[in-house]
Amino acid sequence: MKLLSIVVCCYNSQDYMAHAIESLLRGGEKVEIIIIDDGSKDKTPQIADDFQSRYPSIIKVVHQPNGGHGAGVQAGIREATGQFFKVVDSDDWVDDEAYQRMLKEIEEKGDKVDLFVNDYTYYHGNDKGSTIGFADKFPKDKIVTWKEVRRLRLSQNLLIHSCMFRAQILKDSDLHIPVHTFYEDDYCVYAPLRNVKTVCYVPVSLYCYFVGRAGQSVQKDVAIRRYKDYLKVAMACIKEYNIYDYKKDKYLFRILYHELRIFITLGYVHTQMNKSKEARADLKAFQKEFKEVNPRLYKRIRYHSLVSPLVLPGFIGRFNAKFSYSVSHLFVPFN
């Protein structure tokens, strides 16, 4: 069995996908690289097939009709045969030193770990990068349960960039990842967390996230325009399971609530920043459905969290959303 299956979702990625794949090839025969060609119209399919022909024991290519990033990740989980599973976007890459360290960690600890957590770094062009770390919250290099994890800050939510799940956890979680939807990676992390019993934080910045390419989902104008996707993913997370079913394990509940609260808050922020009548109507509909699906959680989020000032009517709510976005950008340089 391969130590690690890595899915690279590609859609019209001809100009940059080679960099991502070449960074992953340094894992050699210990890894399986699954390239998903998501209905590309450029030379992406040919580039993917060429890599497969050169590295047939490492690279597997899946050509499929366009379904968005979520459909690519779903296909990757289905095809994965490795012990652990990682998603790397086609315009990003991994740090080689951290990569080799993680392969060693899987060899030594993988049988006892459900989720590895790492730091990750945002790069804007050729700058030195800004790293999001977890060293103050997780015990370093130790296999622990959620009980040993300290309460995360709002800038420290677990993203797909920081997580490496045991592949079987993902397969057993029966994920229904939203298709043709941005920001579905939040669901990909949140949905399987309930099945994670053991965690190991390795303090290396593995994932290198490039920010600045036109049209990226994290760009402010794109995020505001695609506010419906935030609401869609937030609702998918709310419906996935009732987190109060896990209330007996207060430490697991704490991490589930932390993640869910952030996703929902992002939905409110970007919807309010859209300013349109349609967005206001969509937010109202979201709140109605949220209250129907899980009234207990709705009350807690609506009245006892950061969401409270964001749902105020008119200018005040929109101002609060814009202010929240500006403050969050000071701590997380996501665009």
PDB file of N, CA, C and O in Angstrom, residues 104-153:
ATOM      1  N   LYS A 104       7.799  10.261   6.441  1.00  0.00           N
ATOM      2  CA  LYS A 104       8.442   9.528   7.535  1.00  0.00           C
ATOM      3  C   LYS A 104       7.486   9.383   8.715  1.00  0.00           C
ATOM      4  O   LYS A 104       7.422   8.324   9.367  1.00  0.00           O
ATOM      5  N   GLU A 105       6.735  10.449   9.010  1.00  0.00           N
ATOM      6  CA  GLU A 105       5.775  10.406  10.110  1.00  0.00           C
ATOM      7  C   GLU A 105       4.689   9.365   9.847  1.00  0.00           C
ATOM      8  O   GLU A 105       4.265   8.649  10.771  1.00  0.00           O
ATOM      9  N   ILE A 106       4.236   9.270   8.598  1.00  0.00           N
ATOM     10  CA  ILE A 106       3.225   8.266   8.267  1.00  0.00           C
ATOM     11  C   ILE A 106       3.786   6.863   8.471  1.00  0.00           C
ATOM     12  O   ILE A 106       3.112   5.977   9.014  1.00  0.00           O
ATOM     13  N   GLU A 107       5.024   6.666   8.046  1.00  0.00           N
ATOM     14  CA  GLU A 107       5.662   5.358   8.232  1.00  0.00           C
ATOM     15  C   GLU A 107       5.737   4.974   9.703  1.00  0.00           C
ATOM     16  O   GLU A 107       5.496   3.819  10.080  1.00  0.00           O
ATOM     17  N   GLU A 108       6.067   5.931  10.543  1.00  0.00           N
ATOM     18  CA  GLU A 108       6.302   5.646  11.958  1.00  0.00           C
ATOM     19  C   GLU A 108       5.034   5.649  12.808  1.00  0.00           C
ATOM     20  O   GLU A 108       4.928   4.875  13.769  1.00  0.00           O
ATOM     21  N   LYS A 109       4.058   6.504  12.462  1.00  0.00           N
ATOM     22  CA  LYS A 109       2.904   6.694  13.339  1.00  0.00           C
ATOM     23  C   LYS A 109       1.554   6.435  12.662  1.00  0.00           C
ATOM     24  O   LYS A 109       0.519   6.441  13.337  1.00  0.00           O
ATOM     25  N   GLY A 110       1.576   6.242  11.363  1.00  0.00           N
ATOM     26  CA  GLY A 110       0.336   6.202  10.602  1.00  0.00           C
ATOM     27  C   GLY A 110      -0.693   5.203  11.088  1.00  0.00           C
ATOM     28  O   GLY A 110      -1.903   5.457  11.002  1.00  0.00           O
ATOM     29  N   ASP A 111      -0.260   4.076  11.610  1.00  0.00           N
ATOM     30  CA  ASP A 111      -1.200   3.053  12.064  1.00  0.00           C
ATOM     31  C   ASP A 111      -2.035   3.502  13.256  1.00  0.00           C
ATOM     32  O   ASP A 111      -3.083   2.910  13.537  1.00  0.00           O
ATOM     33  N   LYS A 112      -1.586   4.550  13.956  1.00  0.00           N
ATOM     34  CA  LYS A 112      -2.273   4.990  15.166  1.00  0.00           C
ATOM     35  C   LYS A 112      -2.921   6.365  15.020  1.00  0.00           C
ATOM     36  O   LYS A 112      -3.472   6.891  15.993  1.00  0.00           O
ATOM     37  N   VAL A 113      -2.863   6.944  13.838  1.00  0.00           N
ATOM     38  CA  VAL A 113      -3.329   8.321  13.635  1.00  0.00           C
ATOM     39  C   VAL A 113      -4.488   8.359  12.641  1.00  0.00           C
ATOM     40  O   VAL A 113      -4.443   7.717  11.597  1.00  0.00           O
ATOM     41  N   ASP A 114      -5.526   9.125  12.976  1.00  0.00           N
ATOM     42  CA  ASP A 114      -6.640   9.349  12.051  1.00  0.00           C
ATOM     43  C   ASP A 114      -6.459  10.620  11.239  1.00  0.00           C
ATOM     44  O   ASP A 114      -6.944  10.717  10.109  1.00  0.00           O
ATOM     45  N   LEU A 115      -5.791  11.611  11.831  1.00  0.00           N
ATOM     46  CA  LEU A 115      -5.637  12.912  11.173  1.00  0.00           C
ATOM     47  C   LEU A 115      -4.291  13.517  11.537  1.00  0.00           C
ATOM     48  O   LEU A 115      -3.984  13.687  12.727  1.00  0.00           O
ATOM     49  N   PHE A 116      -3.501  13.833  10.526  1.00  0.00           N
ATOM     50  CA  PHE A 116      -2.291  14.633  10.712  1.00  0.00           C
ATOM     51  C   PHE A 116      -2.647  16.090  10.428  1.00  0.00           C
ATOM     52  O   PHE A 116      -3.362  16.398   9.462  1.00  0.00           O
ATOM     53  N   VAL A 117      -2.139  16.988  11.248  1.00  0.00           N
ATOM     54  CA  VAL A 117      -2.335  18.424  11.067  1.00  0.00           C
ATOM     55  C   VAL A 117      -0.972  19.081  10.884  1.00  0.00           C
ATOM     56  O   VAL A 117      -0.025  18.771  11.615  1.00  0.00           O
ATOM     57  N   ASN A 118      -0.875  19.969   9.906  1.00  0.00           N
ATOM     58  CA  ASN A 118       0.348  20.738   9.656  1.00  0.00           C
ATOM     59  C   ASN A 118       0.018  22.214   9.561  1.00  0.00           C
ATOM     60  O   ASN A 118      -1.145  22.608   9.409  1.00  0.00           O
ATOM     61  N   ASP A 119       1.052  23.041   9.605  1.00  0.00           N
ATOM     62  CA  ASP A 119       0.915  24.446   9.262  1.00  0.00           C
ATOM     63  C   ASP A 119       0.829  24.574   7.741  1.00  0.00           C
ATOM     64  O   ASP A 119       1.074  23.616   7.004  1.00  0.00           O
ATOM     65  N   TYR A 120       0.486  25.767   7.256  1.00  0.00           N
ATOM     66  CA  TYR A 120       0.486  26.021   5.817  1.00  0.00           C
ATOM     67  C   TYR A 120       0.842  27.478   5.577  1.00  0.00           C
ATOM     68  O   TYR A 120       0.720  28.315   6.478  1.00  0.00           O
ATOM     69  N   THR A 121       1.291  27.778   4.369  1.00  0.00           N
ATOM     70  CA  THR A 121       1.813  29.117   4.076  1.00  0.00           C
ATOM     71  C   THR A 121       1.154  29.704   2.842  1.00  0.00           C
ATOM     72  O   THR A 121       1.035  29.032   1.809  1.00  0.00           O
ATOM     73  N   TYR A 122       0.709  30.954   2.959  1.00  0.00           N
ATOM     74  CA  TYR A 122       0.198  31.731   1.826  1.00  0.00           C
ATOM     75  C   TYR A 122       1.362  32.449   1.144  1.00  0.00           C
ATOM     76  O   TYR A 122       2.179  33.075   1.821  1.00  0.00           O
ATOM     77  N   TYR A 123       1.413  32.372  -0.172  1.00  0.00           N
ATOM     78  CA  TYR A 123       2.411  33.102  -0.943  1.00  0.00           C
ATOM     79  C   TYR A 123       1.711  34.057  -1.904  1.00  0.00           C
ATOM     80  O   TYR A 123       0.852  33.651  -2.675  1.00  0.00           O
ATOM     81  N   HIS A 124       2.111  35.336  -1.841  1.00  0.00           N
ATOM     82  CA  HIS A 124       1.622  36.341  -2.774  1.00  0.00           C
ATOM     83  C   HIS A 124       2.767  36.643  -3.728  1.00  0.00           C
ATOM     84  O   HIS A 124       3.704  37.356  -3.378  1.00  0.00           O
ATOM     85  N   GLY A 125       2.716  36.066  -4.919  1.00  0.00           N
ATOM     86  CA  GLY A 125       3.805  36.291  -5.866  1.00  0.00           C
ATOM     87  C   GLY A 125       5.093  35.683  -5.346  1.00  0.00           C
ATOM     88  O   GLY A 125       5.147  34.526  -4.964  1.00  0.00           O
ATOM     89  N   ASN A 126       6.151  36.495  -5.280  1.00  0.00           N
ATOM     90  CA  ASN A 126       7.465  36.011  -4.855  1.00  0.00           C
ATOM     91  C   ASN A 126       7.817  36.399  -3.416  1.00  0.00           C
ATOM     92  O   ASN A 126       8.983  36.429  -3.045  1.00  0.00           O
ATOM     93  N   ASP A 127       6.803  36.731  -2.609  1.00  0.00           N
ATOM     94  CA  ASP A 127       7.103  37.148  -1.233  1.00  0.00           C
ATOM     95  C   ASP A 127       7.523  35.943  -0.387  1.00  0.00           C
ATOM     96  O   ASP A 127       7.521  34.799  -0.829  1.00  0.00           O
ATOM     97  N   LYS A 128       7.885  36.202   0.843  1.00  0.00           N
ATOM     98  CA  LYS A 128       8.384  35.160   1.741  1.00  0.00           C
ATOM     99  C   LYS A 128       7.270  34.298   2.314  1.00  0.00           C
ATOM    100  O   LYS A 128       7.534  33.262   2.927  1.00  0.00           O
ATOM    101  N   GLY A 129       6.052  34.728   2.142  1.00  0.00           N
ATOM    102  CA  GLY A 129       4.930  33.932   2.605  1.00  0.00           C
ATOM    103  C   GLY A 129       4.493  34.268   4.017  1.00  0.00           C
ATOM    104  O   GLY A 129       5.255  34.801   4.828  1.00  0.00           O
ATOM    105  N   SER A 130       3.247  33.957   4.308  1.00  0.00           N
ATOM    106  CA  SER A 130       2.676  34.163   5.631  1.00  0.00           C
ATOM    107  C   SER A 130       2.139  32.822   6.113  1.00  0.00           C
ATOM    108  O   SER A 130       1.254  32.243   5.485  1.00  0.00           O
ATOM    109  N   THR A 131       2.675  32.336   7.217  1.00  0.00           N
ATOM    110  CA  THR A 131       2.345  30.998   7.689  1.00  0.00           C
ATOM    111  C   THR A 131       1.258  31.029   8.763  1.00  0.00           C
ATOM    112  O   THR A 131       1.301  31.847   9.685  1.00  0.00           O
ATOM    113  N   ILE A 132       0.286  30.149   8.604  1.00  0.00           N
ATOM    114  CA  ILE A 132      -0.743  29.929   9.613  1.00  0.00           C
ATOM    115  C   ILE A 132      -0.341  28.680  10.389  1.00  0.00           C
ATOM    116  O   ILE A 132      -0.203  27.602   9.812  1.00  0.00           O
ATOM    117  N   GLY A 133      -0.120  28.844  11.697  1.00  0.00           N
ATOM    118  CA  GLY A 133       0.404  27.747  12.494  1.00  0.00           C
ATOM    119  C   GLY A 133      -0.502  27.343  13.635  1.00  0.00           C
ATOM    120  O   GLY A 133      -1.425  28.071  14.017  1.00  0.00           O
ATOM    121  N   PHE A 134      -0.216  26.175  14.206  1.00  0.00           N
ATOM    122  CA  PHE A 134      -1.030  25.615  15.277  1.00  0.00           C
ATOM    123  C   PHE A 134      -0.189  25.196  16.481  1.00  0.00           C
ATOM    124  O   PHE A 134      -0.668  24.475  17.354  1.00  0.00           O
ATOM    125  N   ALA A 135       1.063  25.655  16.531  1.00  0.00           N
ATOM    126  CA  ALA A 135       1.990  25.185  17.566  1.00  0.00           C
ATOM    127  C   ALA A 135       1.538  25.544  18.977  1.00  0.00           C
ATOM    128  O   ALA A 135       1.908  24.862  19.941  1.00  0.00           O
ATOM    129  N   ASP A 136       0.741  26.590  19.120  1.00  0.00           N
ATOM    130  CA  ASP A 136       0.288  26.993  20.451  1.00  0.00           C
ATOM    131  C   ASP A 136      -0.966  26.252  20.903  1.00  0.00           C
ATOM    132  O   ASP A 136      -1.423  26.441  22.032  1.00  0.00           O
ATOM    133  N   LYS A 137      -1.517  25.390  20.030  1.00  0.00           N
ATOM    134  CA  LYS A 137      -2.772  24.711  20.354  1.00  0.00           C
ATOM    135  C   LYS A 137      -2.655  23.194  20.408  1.00  0.00           C
ATOM    136  O   LYS A 137      -3.372  22.544  21.159  1.00  0.00           O
ATOM    137  N   PHE A 138      -1.789  22.633  19.598  1.00  0.00           N
ATOM    138  CA  PHE A 138      -1.619  21.186  19.552  1.00  0.00           C
ATOM    139  C   PHE A 138      -0.292  20.793  20.201  1.00  0.00           C
ATOM    140  O   PHE A 138       0.724  21.451  19.969  1.00  0.00           O
ATOM    141  N   PRO A 139      -0.267  19.699  20.953  1.00  0.00           N
ATOM    142  CA  PRO A 139       1.025  19.139  21.370  1.00  0.00           C
ATOM    143  C   PRO A 139       1.825  18.749  20.124  1.00  0.00           C
ATOM    144  O   PRO A 139       1.257  18.225  19.160  1.00  0.00           O
ATOM    145  N   LYS A 140       3.106  19.015  20.127  1.00  0.00           N
ATOM    146  CA  LYS A 140       3.921  18.770  18.941  1.00  0.00           C
ATOM    147  C   LYS A 140       4.372  17.319  18.858  1.00  0.00           C
ATOM    148  O   LYS A 140       4.859  16.749  19.838  1.00  0.00           O
ATOM    149  N   ASP A 141       4.198  16.746  17.674  1.00  0.00           N
ATOM    150  CA  ASP A 141       4.728  15.410  17.363  1.00  0.00           C
ATOM    151  C   ASP A 141       4.207  14.324  18.289  1.00  0.00           C
ATOM    152  O   ASP A 141       4.879  13.321  18.511  1.00  0.00           O
ATOM    153  N   LYS A 142       3.012  14.522  18.819  1.00  0.00           N
ATOM    154  CA  LYS A 142       2.430  13.522  19.708  1.00  0.00           C
ATOM    155  C   LYS A 142       1.063  13.086  19.194  1.00  0.00           C
ATOM    156  O   LYS A 142       0.308  13.891  18.642  1.00  0.00           O
ATOM    157  N   ILE A 143       0.758  11.821  19.392  1.00  0.00           N
ATOM    158  CA  ILE A 143      -0.565  11.307  19.038  1.00  0.00           C
ATOM    159  C   ILE A 143      -1.494  11.569  20.213  1.00  0.00           C
ATOM    160  O   ILE A 143      -1.264  11.067  21.323  1.00  0.00           O
ATOM    161  N   VAL A 144      -2.516  12.374  19.992  1.00  0.00           N
ATOM    162  CA  VAL A 144      -3.402  12.800  21.073  1.00  0.00           C
ATOM    163  C   VAL A 144      -4.856  12.660  20.648  1.00  0.00           C
ATOM    164  O   VAL A 144      -5.160  12.393  19.483  1.00  0.00           O
ATOM    165  N   THR A 145      -5.747  12.861  21.593  1.00  0.00           N
ATOM    166  CA  THR A 145      -7.177  12.967  21.296  1.00  0.00           C
ATOM    167  C   THR A 145      -7.552  14.447  21.307  1.00  0.00           C
ATOM    168  O   THR A 145      -6.730  15.312  21.651  1.00  0.00           O
ATOM    169  N   TRP A 146      -8.788  14.758  20.986  1.00  0.00           N
ATOM    170  CA  TRP A 146      -9.224  16.161  20.974  1.00  0.00           C
ATOM    171  C   TRP A 146      -9.117  16.796  22.351  1.00  0.00           C
ATOM    172  O   TRP A 146      -9.022  18.013  22.476  1.00  0.00           O
ATOM    173  N   LYS A 147      -9.105  15.979  23.393  1.00  0.00           N
ATOM    174  CA  LYS A 147      -9.009  16.504  24.757  1.00  0.00           C
ATOM    175  C   LYS A 147      -7.721  17.278  24.977  1.00  0.00           C
ATOM    176  O   LYS A 147      -7.678  18.247  25.740  1.00  0.00           O
ATOM    177  N   GLU A 148      -6.653  16.862  24.308  1.00  0.00           N
ATOM    178  CA  GLU A 148      -5.349  17.511  24.481  1.00  0.00           C
ATOM    179  C   GLU A 148      -5.160  18.733  23.595  1.00  0.00           C
ATOM    180  O   GLU A 148      -4.132  19.404  23.665  1.00  0.00           O
ATOM    181  N   VAL A 149      -6.143  19.038  22.743  1.00  0.00           N
ATOM    182  CA  VAL A 149      -6.055  20.180  21.830  1.00  0.00           C
ATOM    183  C   VAL A 149      -6.691  21.394  22.491  1.00  0.00           C
ATOM    184  O   VAL A 149      -7.839  21.344  22.933  1.00  0.00           O
ATOM    185  N   ARG A 150      -5.949  22.467  22.569  1.00  0.00           N
ATOM    186  CA  ARG A 150      -6.471  23.687  23.179  1.00  0.00           C
ATOM    187  C   ARG A 150      -7.451  24.378  22.239  1.00  0.00           C
ATOM    188  O   ARG A 150      -7.480  24.125  21.036  1.00  0.00           O
ATOM    189  N   ARG A 151      -8.259  25.257  22.786  1.00  0.00           N
ATOM    190  CA  ARG A 151      -9.278  25.961  22.009  1.00  0.00           C
ATOM    191  C   ARG A 151      -8.620  26.793  20.908  1.00  0.00           C
ATOM    192  O   ARG A 151      -7.745  27.630  21.170  1.00  0.00           O
ATOM    193  N   LEU A 152      -9.040  26.593  19.662  1.00  0.00           N
ATOM    194  CA  LEU A 152      -8.450  27.292  18.527  1.00  0.00           C
ATOM    195  C   LEU A 152      -8.943  28.729  18.451  1.00  0.00           C
ATOM    196  O   LEU A 152     -10.081  29.039  18.815  1.00  0.00           O
ATOM    197  N   ARG A 153      -8.061  29.603  17.962  1.00  0.00           N
ATOM    198  CA  ARG A 153      -8.476  30.976  17.679  1.00  0.00           C
ATOM    199  C   ARG A 153      -9.308  30.999  16.406  1.00  0.00           C
ATOM    200  O   ARG A 153      -9.310  30.060  15.606  1.00  0.00           O
TER     201      ARG A 153
END
